[in-house]
Amino acid sequence: MDLVNHLEDRLLFAVPKKGRLYESCVNVLKGADIKFRRNSRLDIALVQNFPIALVFLPAADIPRFVGTGRVHLGITGQDQIAEARLRIGEKLKVEELVDLQFGGCKLQVQVPESGPIQTVKQLAGQRIVTSFEYLVGDYFKKLDAQMKKDGELSEEAKTEISFVSGSVEASCALGIAEAVVDLVESGETMRASGLKAIENVMSTSAVLVRSTNCSPELEPLLQTIITRIRGYVIAQQYVLVNYNVAREHLTDVLKITPGKRAPTITTLDEPNWVAVSSMVLKKNVAKVMDELSQNHAADILVLSIDNSRP
Ligand SMILES: Nc1ncnc2c1ncn2[C@@H]1O[C@H](COP(=O)(O)OP(=O)(O)OP(=O)(O)O)[C@@H](O)[C@H]1O
Ligand SMILES: O=P(O)(O)OC[C@H]1O[C@H](OP(=O)(O)OP(=O)(O)O)[C@H](O)[C@@H]1O
């Protein structure tokens, strides 16, 4: 099929074509019931149940495609958005909509573990290698300026930032840098490369973004997709906790489960007892159940939420 001629009038949605964010993005699309079949040789897939085309792009290119209005919606890292904002400036018309709660990591300054450098100030005027040259350039420009102001760095000194597109962590061992700035999640890559982190430049996670430059006709479909994705993300984060409790303890247990908006309270067919249903953050549920038990709640059930609408 001639895909290019099928793109007109479709909402274009950019998704990282591979790498760390890919699998989770596919789950988000499934969660929002966006049906597609991707031919592995193609970077465009037509969505079967909406007038949408998915465009599979490198995560680093997505802010530019969305921010210049070529693509209407996208998923990428907050780090990539921040880098593009510094690179492109005001012309980048992109709005960050939903933190998708995956792809969490930190952009960190790393130096050889056994070397003499312990602080970022010791790197002023030295060589840094990174894939985030604008974010890192901005960070060290500010550090250089502050140190010059404080008389800690000579006026002519300047920290040198060099770009590499991958394998950043090899740069110190190769003798081309005194430090690298790269993403760290588990820290395994960093430690395996004999490096340690001495500073956090930013924390990042995956985010749903939109162009602020879309034609008004696309707006209803954009809102449908954004609402679905928001609902899916909330469903992933929360569980539903149901329990019964005697009225005399209700005030105490409601403090433990105040709910996302408010808990639902239903009268039970047993005098002075009520049933409570409340959304609880998944990560807190074990502690919440312990506290409910200690505060006279009974018949506590935890139910998963498949999907939701805010
Ligand atoms: N270790 C990690 N843990 C979590 N998220 C990460 C990690 N590394 C990168 N990310 C996130 O994923 C985004 C894309 O990174 P990734 O390295 O997967 O992309 P890529 O360079 O396009 O893919 P590849 O390196 O496979 O070519 C990053 O900008 C960041 O937001
Ligand atoms: O702290 P960790 O859990 O080890 O993750 C960090 C690594 O993940 C990213 O690279 P990725 O593995 O995605 O491949 P890349 O180097 O090709 O970008 C990042 O650039 C680090 O190298």
mmCIF file of C-alpha atoms and ligand atoms in Angstrom:
data_model
loop_
_atom_site.group_PDB
_atom_site.id
_atom_site.type_symbol
_atom_site.label_atom_id
_atom_site.label_comp_id
_atom_site.label_asym_id
_atom_site.label_seq_id
_atom_site.Cartn_x
_atom_site.Cartn_y
_atom_site.Cartn_z
ATOM 1 C CA MET A 1 0.000 0.000 0.000
ATOM 2 C CA ASP A 2 1.198 3.518 -0.781
ATOM 3 C CA LEU A 3 1.285 4.710 2.832
ATOM 4 C CA VAL A 4 2.302 8.294 2.074
ATOM 5 C CA ASN A 5 -0.985 8.951 0.259
ATOM 6 C CA HIS A 6 -2.933 7.560 3.211
ATOM 7 C CA LEU A 7 -1.471 10.024 5.717
ATOM 8 C CA GLU A 8 -3.402 13.103 4.694
ATOM 9 C CA ASP A 9 -6.176 13.920 7.169
ATOM 10 C CA ARG A 10 -4.785 11.409 9.660
ATOM 11 C CA LEU A 11 -3.569 12.336 13.102
ATOM 12 C CA LEU A 12 0.168 11.527 13.189
ATOM 13 C CA PHE A 13 1.417 9.949 16.420
ATOM 14 C CA ALA A 14 5.205 9.532 16.876
ATOM 15 C CA VAL A 15 6.500 6.583 18.908
ATOM 16 C CA PRO A 16 10.167 5.656 19.598
ATOM 17 C CA LYS A 17 11.111 3.132 16.930
ATOM 18 C CA LYS A 18 13.273 0.992 19.270
ATOM 19 C CA GLY A 19 15.313 1.287 22.451
ATOM 20 C CA ARG A 20 14.298 1.557 26.084
ATOM 21 C CA LEU A 21 10.888 3.161 25.590
ATOM 22 C CA TYR A 22 9.559 0.977 22.770
ATOM 23 C CA GLU A 23 7.907 -1.923 24.653
ATOM 24 C CA SER A 24 6.201 0.318 27.186
ATOM 25 C CA CYS A 25 4.927 2.571 24.390
ATOM 26 C CA VAL A 26 3.335 -0.432 22.689
ATOM 27 C CA ASN A 27 1.612 -1.234 26.020
ATOM 28 C CA VAL A 28 0.281 2.332 26.243
ATOM 29 C CA LEU A 29 -1.108 2.061 22.697
ATOM 30 C CA LYS A 30 -2.743 -1.274 23.598
ATOM 31 C CA GLY A 31 -4.122 0.219 26.827
ATOM 32 C CA ALA A 32 -5.713 3.028 24.794
ATOM 33 C CA ASP A 33 -7.094 0.436 22.333
ATOM 34 C CA ILE A 34 -5.165 1.904 19.402
ATOM 35 C CA LYS A 35 -5.075 -1.087 17.027
ATOM 36 C CA PHE A 36 -2.264 -1.386 14.492
ATOM 37 C CA ARG A 37 -0.031 -3.914 12.802
ATOM 38 C CA ARG A 38 3.558 -2.866 12.266
ATOM 39 C CA ASN A 39 5.536 -4.195 9.355
ATOM 40 C CA SER A 40 9.035 -4.406 10.836
ATOM 41 C CA ARG A 41 10.539 -2.904 7.670
ATOM 42 C CA LEU A 42 8.279 0.154 7.804
ATOM 43 C CA ASP A 43 8.374 3.165 10.100
ATOM 44 C CA ILE A 44 4.723 4.047 9.503
ATOM 45 C CA ALA A 45 1.677 1.990 10.552
ATOM 46 C CA LEU A 46 -1.932 2.896 9.869
ATOM 47 C CA VAL A 47 -4.215 2.526 12.886
ATOM 48 C CA GLN A 48 -7.175 0.254 12.119
ATOM 49 C CA ASN A 49 -9.812 1.749 14.403
ATOM 50 C CA PHE A 50 -8.986 5.497 14.222
ATOM 51 C CA PRO A 51 -7.864 7.891 11.470
ATOM 52 C CA ILE A 52 -4.378 7.850 13.004
ATOM 53 C CA ALA A 53 -0.974 6.872 11.591
ATOM 54 C CA LEU A 54 1.815 5.826 13.940
ATOM 55 C CA VAL A 55 5.246 7.097 12.942
ATOM 56 C CA PHE A 56 8.175 5.205 14.447
ATOM 57 C CA LEU A 57 11.093 7.601 14.949
ATOM 58 C CA PRO A 58 14.290 7.832 17.034
ATOM 59 C CA ALA A 59 13.340 9.113 20.523
ATOM 60 C CA ALA A 60 15.716 12.062 20.067
ATOM 61 C CA ASP A 61 13.949 13.234 16.884
ATOM 62 C CA ILE A 62 10.406 13.145 18.250
ATOM 63 C CA PRO A 63 10.465 16.573 20.018
ATOM 64 C CA ARG A 64 11.436 18.266 16.744
ATOM 65 C CA PHE A 65 8.777 16.486 14.669
ATOM 66 C CA VAL A 66 6.052 17.283 17.226
ATOM 67 C CA GLY A 67 7.355 20.766 18.075
ATOM 68 C CA THR A 68 7.370 21.893 14.484
ATOM 69 C CA GLY A 69 3.851 20.539 13.921
ATOM 70 C CA ARG A 70 4.915 17.828 11.412
ATOM 71 C CA VAL A 71 3.520 15.249 13.830
ATOM 72 C CA HIS A 72 0.632 15.976 16.200
ATOM 73 C CA LEU A 73 1.208 13.676 19.176
ATOM 74 C CA GLY A 74 4.274 11.827 20.453
ATOM 75 C CA ILE A 75 5.925 9.849 23.218
ATOM 76 C CA THR A 76 9.537 10.478 24.187
ATOM 77 C CA GLY A 77 11.714 11.205 27.244
ATOM 78 C CA GLN A 78 11.509 14.480 29.176
ATOM 79 C CA ASP A 79 15.283 14.620 28.679
ATOM 80 C CA GLN A 80 14.806 14.700 24.904
ATOM 81 C CA ILE A 81 12.208 17.478 25.202
ATOM 82 C CA ALA A 82 14.485 19.542 27.458
ATOM 83 C CA GLU A 83 17.413 19.072 25.056
ATOM 84 C CA ALA A 84 15.278 20.104 22.061
ATOM 85 C CA ARG A 85 13.936 23.160 23.909
ATOM 86 C CA LEU A 86 17.498 24.393 24.388
ATOM 87 C CA ARG A 87 18.504 23.496 20.825
ATOM 88 C CA ILE A 88 15.465 24.879 19.001
ATOM 89 C CA GLY A 89 14.181 27.505 21.460
ATOM 90 C CA GLU A 90 10.851 29.333 21.086
ATOM 91 C CA LYS A 91 10.064 27.701 17.754
ATOM 92 C CA LEU A 92 9.523 24.351 19.474
ATOM 93 C CA LYS A 93 5.750 24.367 19.958
ATOM 94 C CA VAL A 94 5.381 21.325 22.165
ATOM 95 C CA GLU A 95 3.282 20.772 25.278
ATOM 96 C CA GLU A 96 4.037 18.016 27.798
ATOM 97 C CA LEU A 97 0.730 16.354 28.713
ATOM 98 C CA VAL A 98 1.074 13.152 30.732
ATOM 99 C CA ASP A 99 3.974 11.671 32.691
ATOM 100 C CA LEU A 100 3.705 8.062 31.527
ATOM 101 C CA GLN A 101 5.446 6.608 34.613
ATOM 102 C CA PHE A 102 8.040 4.567 32.722
ATOM 103 C CA GLY A 103 11.482 5.294 31.244
ATOM 104 C CA GLY A 104 12.564 6.738 34.572
ATOM 105 C CA CYS A 105 16.281 7.520 34.835
ATOM 106 C CA LYS A 106 18.726 10.306 35.673
ATOM 107 C CA LEU A 107 21.121 12.299 33.528
ATOM 108 C CA GLN A 108 24.280 12.249 35.625
ATOM 109 C CA VAL A 109 27.829 13.572 35.522
ATOM 110 C CA GLN A 110 30.160 10.557 35.770
ATOM 111 C CA VAL A 111 33.906 10.384 36.390
ATOM 112 C CA PRO A 112 36.431 7.510 36.707
ATOM 113 C CA GLU A 113 35.804 5.775 40.027
ATOM 114 C CA SER A 114 39.429 5.728 41.076
ATOM 115 C CA GLY A 115 40.403 9.109 39.610
ATOM 116 C CA PRO A 116 41.060 12.419 41.407
ATOM 117 C CA ILE A 117 37.780 14.178 40.455
ATOM 118 C CA GLN A 118 35.138 14.308 43.198
ATOM 119 C CA THR A 119 33.099 17.438 42.373
ATOM 120 C CA VAL A 120 31.743 19.115 39.228
ATOM 121 C CA LYS A 121 33.768 22.246 40.028
ATOM 122 C CA GLN A 122 36.933 20.230 39.360
ATOM 123 C CA LEU A 123 35.616 19.657 35.823
ATOM 124 C CA ALA A 124 35.381 23.340 34.930
ATOM 125 C CA GLY A 125 37.658 23.987 31.945
ATOM 126 C CA GLN A 126 38.009 20.246 31.220
ATOM 127 C CA ARG A 127 36.565 17.912 28.528
ATOM 128 C CA ILE A 128 33.079 16.386 28.826
ATOM 129 C CA VAL A 129 31.473 13.918 26.406
ATOM 130 C CA THR A 130 27.698 13.456 26.154
ATOM 131 C CA SER A 131 24.736 12.827 23.839
ATOM 132 C CA PHE A 132 22.953 15.821 25.442
ATOM 133 C CA GLU A 133 25.211 18.622 24.286
ATOM 134 C CA TYR A 134 22.703 21.471 24.840
ATOM 135 C CA LEU A 135 21.562 20.415 28.325
ATOM 136 C CA VAL A 136 25.137 19.726 29.383
ATOM 137 C CA GLY A 137 26.435 22.837 27.619
ATOM 138 C CA ASP A 138 23.885 24.927 29.497
ATOM 139 C CA TYR A 139 24.756 23.272 32.815
ATOM 140 C CA PHE A 140 28.500 23.879 32.495
ATOM 141 C CA LYS A 141 28.058 27.365 31.026
ATOM 142 C CA LYS A 142 26.264 28.358 34.228
ATOM 143 C CA LEU A 143 28.863 26.608 36.399
ATOM 144 C CA ASP A 144 31.751 28.291 34.526
ATOM 145 C CA ALA A 145 30.083 31.707 34.868
ATOM 146 C CA GLN A 146 29.487 31.275 38.613
ATOM 147 C CA MET A 147 33.058 30.087 39.194
ATOM 148 C CA LYS A 148 34.499 33.017 37.206
ATOM 149 C CA LYS A 149 32.351 35.394 39.243
ATOM 150 C CA ASP A 150 33.671 33.806 42.438
ATOM 151 C CA GLY A 151 37.267 33.977 41.158
ATOM 152 C CA GLU A 152 37.526 30.149 41.071
ATOM 153 C CA LEU A 153 38.113 29.900 37.286
ATOM 154 C CA SER A 154 40.241 32.039 34.975
ATOM 155 C CA GLU A 155 38.348 34.275 32.522
ATOM 156 C CA GLU A 156 39.676 32.499 29.411
ATOM 157 C CA ALA A 157 38.840 28.954 30.643
ATOM 158 C CA LYS A 158 35.820 27.148 29.162
ATOM 159 C CA THR A 159 34.507 23.637 29.758
ATOM 160 C CA GLU A 160 34.597 21.768 26.451
ATOM 161 C CA ILE A 161 31.455 19.754 25.594
ATOM 162 C CA SER A 162 31.667 17.130 22.808
ATOM 163 C CA PHE A 163 28.780 15.175 21.300
ATOM 164 C CA VAL A 164 28.737 11.410 20.737
ATOM 165 C CA SER A 165 25.566 9.608 19.688
ATOM 166 C CA GLY A 166 26.161 6.446 21.762
ATOM 167 C CA SER A 167 28.644 4.479 23.888
ATOM 168 C CA VAL A 168 29.211 7.670 25.887
ATOM 169 C CA GLU A 169 30.554 5.666 28.827
ATOM 170 C CA ALA A 170 33.665 4.595 26.866
ATOM 171 C CA SER A 171 34.943 8.178 26.500
ATOM 172 C CA CYS A 172 36.983 8.419 29.732
ATOM 173 C CA ALA A 173 38.700 5.077 29.097
ATOM 174 C CA LEU A 174 39.475 6.208 25.545
ATOM 175 C CA GLY A 175 41.150 9.331 26.897
ATOM 176 C CA ILE A 176 38.877 11.801 25.128
ATOM 177 C CA ALA A 177 37.172 13.154 28.253
ATOM 178 C CA GLU A 178 37.670 13.738 31.955
ATOM 179 C CA ALA A 179 33.947 13.079 32.526
ATOM 180 C CA VAL A 180 30.817 11.949 30.711
ATOM 181 C CA VAL A 181 27.193 12.940 31.190
ATOM 182 C CA ASP A 182 24.859 10.035 30.469
ATOM 183 C CA LEU A 183 21.601 8.425 31.561
ATOM 184 C CA VAL A 184 21.650 6.135 34.592
ATOM 185 C CA GLU A 185 18.873 3.816 35.658
ATOM 186 C CA SER A 186 20.227 0.771 37.526
ATOM 187 C CA GLY A 187 23.806 2.117 37.385
ATOM 188 C CA GLU A 188 25.059 -1.161 35.862
ATOM 189 C CA THR A 189 26.461 0.447 32.689
ATOM 190 C CA MET A 190 28.191 3.116 34.756
ATOM 191 C CA ARG A 191 29.772 0.690 37.217
ATOM 192 C CA ALA A 192 30.792 -1.738 34.459
ATOM 193 C CA SER A 193 32.628 1.175 32.824
ATOM 194 C CA GLY A 194 34.510 2.003 36.053
ATOM 195 C CA LEU A 195 32.621 5.271 36.505
ATOM 196 C CA LYS A 196 30.772 6.887 39.430
ATOM 197 C CA ALA A 197 28.157 9.650 39.489
ATOM 198 C CA ILE A 198 29.063 12.949 41.128
ATOM 199 C CA GLU A 199 26.098 15.119 40.093
ATOM 200 C CA ASN A 200 22.516 14.897 38.835
ATOM 201 C CA VAL A 201 21.758 17.153 35.852
ATOM 202 C CA MET A 202 18.100 16.103 35.536
ATOM 203 C CA SER A 203 15.624 13.331 36.335
ATOM 204 C CA THR A 204 13.507 12.147 33.448
ATOM 205 C CA SER A 205 10.685 9.802 32.496
ATOM 206 C CA ALA A 206 8.629 9.187 29.379
ATOM 207 C CA VAL A 207 5.995 11.762 28.549
ATOM 208 C CA LEU A 208 3.065 12.166 26.146
ATOM 209 C CA VAL A 209 3.520 15.388 24.168
ATOM 210 C CA ARG A 210 1.433 17.269 21.625
ATOM 211 C CA SER A 211 2.031 19.967 19.110
ATOM 212 C CA THR A 212 0.395 23.262 20.072
ATOM 213 C CA ASN A 213 0.062 23.941 16.369
ATOM 214 C CA CYS A 214 -2.618 21.407 15.276
ATOM 215 C CA SER A 215 -5.569 22.203 13.043
ATOM 216 C CA PRO A 216 -8.851 22.572 15.026
ATOM 217 C CA GLU A 217 -10.430 19.654 13.095
ATOM 218 C CA LEU A 218 -7.995 17.285 14.816
ATOM 219 C CA GLU A 219 -8.883 18.490 18.296
ATOM 220 C CA PRO A 220 -11.761 16.041 19.117
ATOM 221 C CA LEU A 221 -9.636 13.020 18.155
ATOM 222 C CA LEU A 222 -6.608 14.411 19.995
ATOM 223 C CA GLN A 223 -8.704 14.817 23.153
ATOM 224 C CA THR A 224 -10.091 11.261 22.856
ATOM 225 C CA ILE A 225 -6.591 9.777 22.600
ATOM 226 C CA ILE A 226 -5.135 11.967 25.348
ATOM 227 C CA THR A 227 -8.014 11.070 27.706
ATOM 228 C CA ARG A 228 -7.619 7.361 26.961
ATOM 229 C CA ILE A 229 -3.883 7.447 27.624
ATOM 230 C CA ARG A 230 -4.374 9.458 30.820
ATOM 231 C CA GLY A 231 -6.939 6.863 31.958
ATOM 232 C CA TYR A 232 -4.599 3.986 31.185
ATOM 233 C CA VAL A 233 -1.728 5.596 33.133
ATOM 234 C CA ILE A 234 -3.961 6.153 36.177
ATOM 235 C CA ALA A 235 -5.200 2.550 35.975
ATOM 236 C CA GLN A 236 -1.581 1.348 36.011
ATOM 237 C CA GLN A 237 -0.787 3.381 39.112
ATOM 238 C CA TYR A 238 -3.832 2.589 41.273
ATOM 239 C CA VAL A 239 -5.723 -0.382 42.699
ATOM 240 C CA LEU A 240 -9.203 -0.404 44.187
ATOM 241 C CA VAL A 241 -9.360 -1.285 47.884
ATOM 242 C CA ASN A 242 -12.739 -2.469 49.240
ATOM 243 C CA TYR A 243 -13.429 -3.195 52.913
ATOM 244 C CA ASN A 244 -16.112 -3.228 55.579
ATOM 245 C CA VAL A 245 -15.913 -1.306 58.810
ATOM 246 C CA ALA A 246 -18.090 -0.407 61.804
ATOM 247 C CA ARG A 247 -19.226 3.225 61.688
ATOM 248 C CA GLU A 248 -17.436 4.053 64.941
ATOM 249 C CA HIS A 249 -14.084 3.474 63.160
ATOM 250 C CA LEU A 250 -14.995 5.158 59.874
ATOM 251 C CA THR A 251 -13.229 8.469 60.561
ATOM 252 C CA ASP A 252 -9.952 6.671 61.306
ATOM 253 C CA VAL A 253 -9.985 4.366 58.266
ATOM 254 C CA LEU A 254 -10.948 7.159 55.865
ATOM 255 C CA LYS A 255 -7.738 8.952 56.861
ATOM 256 C CA ILE A 256 -5.855 5.850 55.621
ATOM 257 C CA THR A 257 -7.827 5.601 52.345
ATOM 258 C CA PRO A 258 -8.898 9.126 51.370
ATOM 259 C CA GLY A 259 -9.151 7.973 47.718
ATOM 260 C CA LYS A 260 -8.094 9.770 44.557
ATOM 261 C CA ARG A 261 -11.066 12.129 44.674
ATOM 262 C CA ALA A 262 -13.033 10.677 47.617
ATOM 263 C CA PRO A 263 -13.960 7.174 48.826
ATOM 264 C CA THR A 264 -17.362 5.618 48.086
ATOM 265 C CA ILE A 265 -19.238 4.675 51.253
ATOM 266 C CA THR A 266 -22.221 2.305 51.090
ATOM 267 C CA THR A 267 -24.481 1.218 53.922
ATOM 268 C CA LEU A 268 -24.285 -2.525 54.677
ATOM 269 C CA ASP A 269 -27.243 -4.735 55.503
ATOM 270 C CA GLU A 270 -25.835 -5.047 59.013
ATOM 271 C CA PRO A 271 -26.498 -2.385 61.652
ATOM 272 C CA ASN A 272 -23.773 0.246 62.039
ATOM 273 C CA TRP A 273 -21.525 -1.248 59.358
ATOM 274 C CA VAL A 274 -20.506 0.346 56.029
ATOM 275 C CA ALA A 275 -18.580 -0.779 52.956
ATOM 276 C CA VAL A 276 -15.814 1.497 51.689
ATOM 277 C CA SER A 277 -14.329 1.505 48.201
ATOM 278 C CA SER A 278 -11.282 3.656 47.534
ATOM 279 C CA MET A 279 -8.494 4.084 44.956
ATOM 280 C CA VAL A 280 -5.039 3.537 46.462
ATOM 281 C CA LEU A 281 -1.608 3.936 44.873
ATOM 282 C CA LYS A 282 -0.314 0.444 43.989
ATOM 283 C CA LYS A 283 3.064 1.142 45.564
ATOM 284 C CA ASN A 284 1.416 1.902 48.945
ATOM 285 C CA VAL A 285 -1.149 -0.910 49.024
ATOM 286 C CA ALA A 286 0.607 -3.340 51.396
ATOM 287 C CA LYS A 287 1.130 -0.607 53.998
ATOM 288 C CA VAL A 288 -2.454 0.634 53.570
ATOM 289 C CA MET A 289 -3.833 -2.905 54.133
ATOM 290 C CA ASP A 290 -1.726 -3.285 57.305
ATOM 291 C CA GLU A 291 -3.006 0.026 58.638
ATOM 292 C CA LEU A 292 -6.631 -0.808 57.751
ATOM 293 C CA SER A 293 -6.378 -4.111 59.650
ATOM 294 C CA GLN A 294 -4.894 -2.343 62.660
ATOM 295 C CA ASN A 295 -7.804 0.113 62.579
ATOM 296 C CA HIS A 296 -10.642 -2.472 62.661
ATOM 297 C CA ALA A 297 -11.372 -2.735 58.917
ATOM 298 C CA ALA A 298 -12.550 -6.209 57.860
ATOM 299 C CA ASP A 299 -12.972 -8.190 54.614
ATOM 300 C CA ILE A 300 -10.292 -6.130 52.856
ATOM 301 C CA LEU A 301 -10.085 -6.809 49.118
ATOM 302 C CA VAL A 302 -7.656 -5.374 46.572
ATOM 303 C CA LEU A 303 -8.870 -5.256 42.973
ATOM 304 C CA SER A 304 -6.823 -4.282 39.951
ATOM 305 C CA ILE A 305 -8.126 -1.541 37.653
ATOM 306 C CA ASP A 306 -7.975 -2.459 33.962
ATOM 307 C CA ASN A 307 -8.670 1.031 32.712
ATOM 308 C CA SER A 308 -10.114 4.327 33.873
ATOM 309 C CA ARG A 309 -11.314 7.734 32.760
ATOM 310 C CA PRO A 310 -10.332 10.761 34.812
HETATM 311 N N1 LIG B 1 18.526 3.006 31.133
HETATM 312 C C1 LIG B 1 17.412 3.649 30.918
HETATM 313 N N2 LIG B 1 16.382 3.480 31.715
HETATM 314 C C2 LIG B 1 15.221 4.116 31.509
HETATM 315 N N3 LIG B 1 15.008 4.983 30.503
HETATM 316 C C3 LIG B 1 16.004 5.188 29.692
HETATM 317 C C4 LIG B 1 17.248 4.536 29.846
HETATM 318 N N4 LIG B 1 18.039 4.923 28.856
HETATM 319 C C5 LIG B 1 17.308 5.783 28.140
HETATM 320 N N5 LIG B 1 16.092 5.963 28.633
HETATM 321 C C6 LIG B 1 15.022 6.845 28.121
HETATM 322 O O1 LIG B 1 14.763 6.420 26.791
HETATM 323 C C7 LIG B 1 15.070 7.459 25.880
HETATM 324 C C8 LIG B 1 15.639 6.847 24.638
HETATM 325 O O2 LIG B 1 16.827 6.181 24.988
HETATM 326 P P1 LIG B 1 17.392 4.987 24.158
HETATM 327 O O3 LIG B 1 18.836 4.882 24.511
HETATM 328 O O4 LIG B 1 16.535 3.799 24.300
HETATM 329 O O5 LIG B 1 17.108 5.572 22.728
HETATM 330 P P2 LIG B 1 17.818 5.380 21.428
HETATM 331 O O6 LIG B 1 19.187 5.959 21.525
HETATM 332 O O7 LIG B 1 16.864 5.943 20.407
HETATM 333 O O8 LIG B 1 17.883 3.819 21.280
HETATM 334 P P3 LIG B 1 19.183 3.000 21.043
HETATM 335 O O9 LIG B 1 20.176 3.470 22.071
HETATM 336 O O10 LIG B 1 18.765 1.580 21.258
HETATM 337 O O11 LIG B 1 19.579 3.327 19.639
HETATM 338 C C9 LIG B 1 16.019 8.371 26.639
HETATM 339 O O12 LIG B 1 16.021 9.672 26.117
HETATM 340 C C10 LIG B 1 15.481 8.298 28.040
HETATM 341 O O13 LIG B 1 14.388 9.169 28.188
HETATM 342 O O1 LIG B 2 21.950 2.448 34.446
HETATM 343 P P1 LIG B 2 21.602 1.399 33.427
HETATM 344 O O2 LIG B 2 20.408 0.603 33.824
HETATM 345 O O3 LIG B 2 22.780 0.546 33.088
HETATM 346 O O4 LIG B 2 21.155 2.172 32.087
HETATM 347 C C1 LIG B 2 21.966 3.149 31.532
HETATM 348 C C2 LIG B 2 22.237 2.913 30.071
HETATM 349 O O5 LIG B 2 20.988 2.918 29.354
HETATM 350 C C3 LIG B 2 21.104 3.788 28.242
HETATM 351 O O6 LIG B 2 21.659 3.163 27.147
HETATM 352 P P2 LIG B 2 20.989 1.941 26.380
HETATM 353 O O7 LIG B 2 21.296 0.666 27.093
HETATM 354 O O8 LIG B 2 19.534 2.221 26.150
HETATM 355 O O9 LIG B 2 21.730 1.896 25.019
HETATM 356 P P3 LIG B 2 22.562 2.992 24.212
HETATM 357 O O10 LIG B 2 23.838 3.191 24.975
HETATM 358 O O11 LIG B 2 22.738 2.335 22.891
HETATM 359 O O12 LIG B 2 21.698 4.236 24.138
HETATM 360 C C4 LIG B 2 22.098 4.849 28.727
HETATM 361 O O13 LIG B 2 22.695 5.534 27.647
HETATM 362 C C5 LIG B 2 23.085 4.046 29.528
HETATM 363 O O14 LIG B 2 24.135 3.547 28.745
#
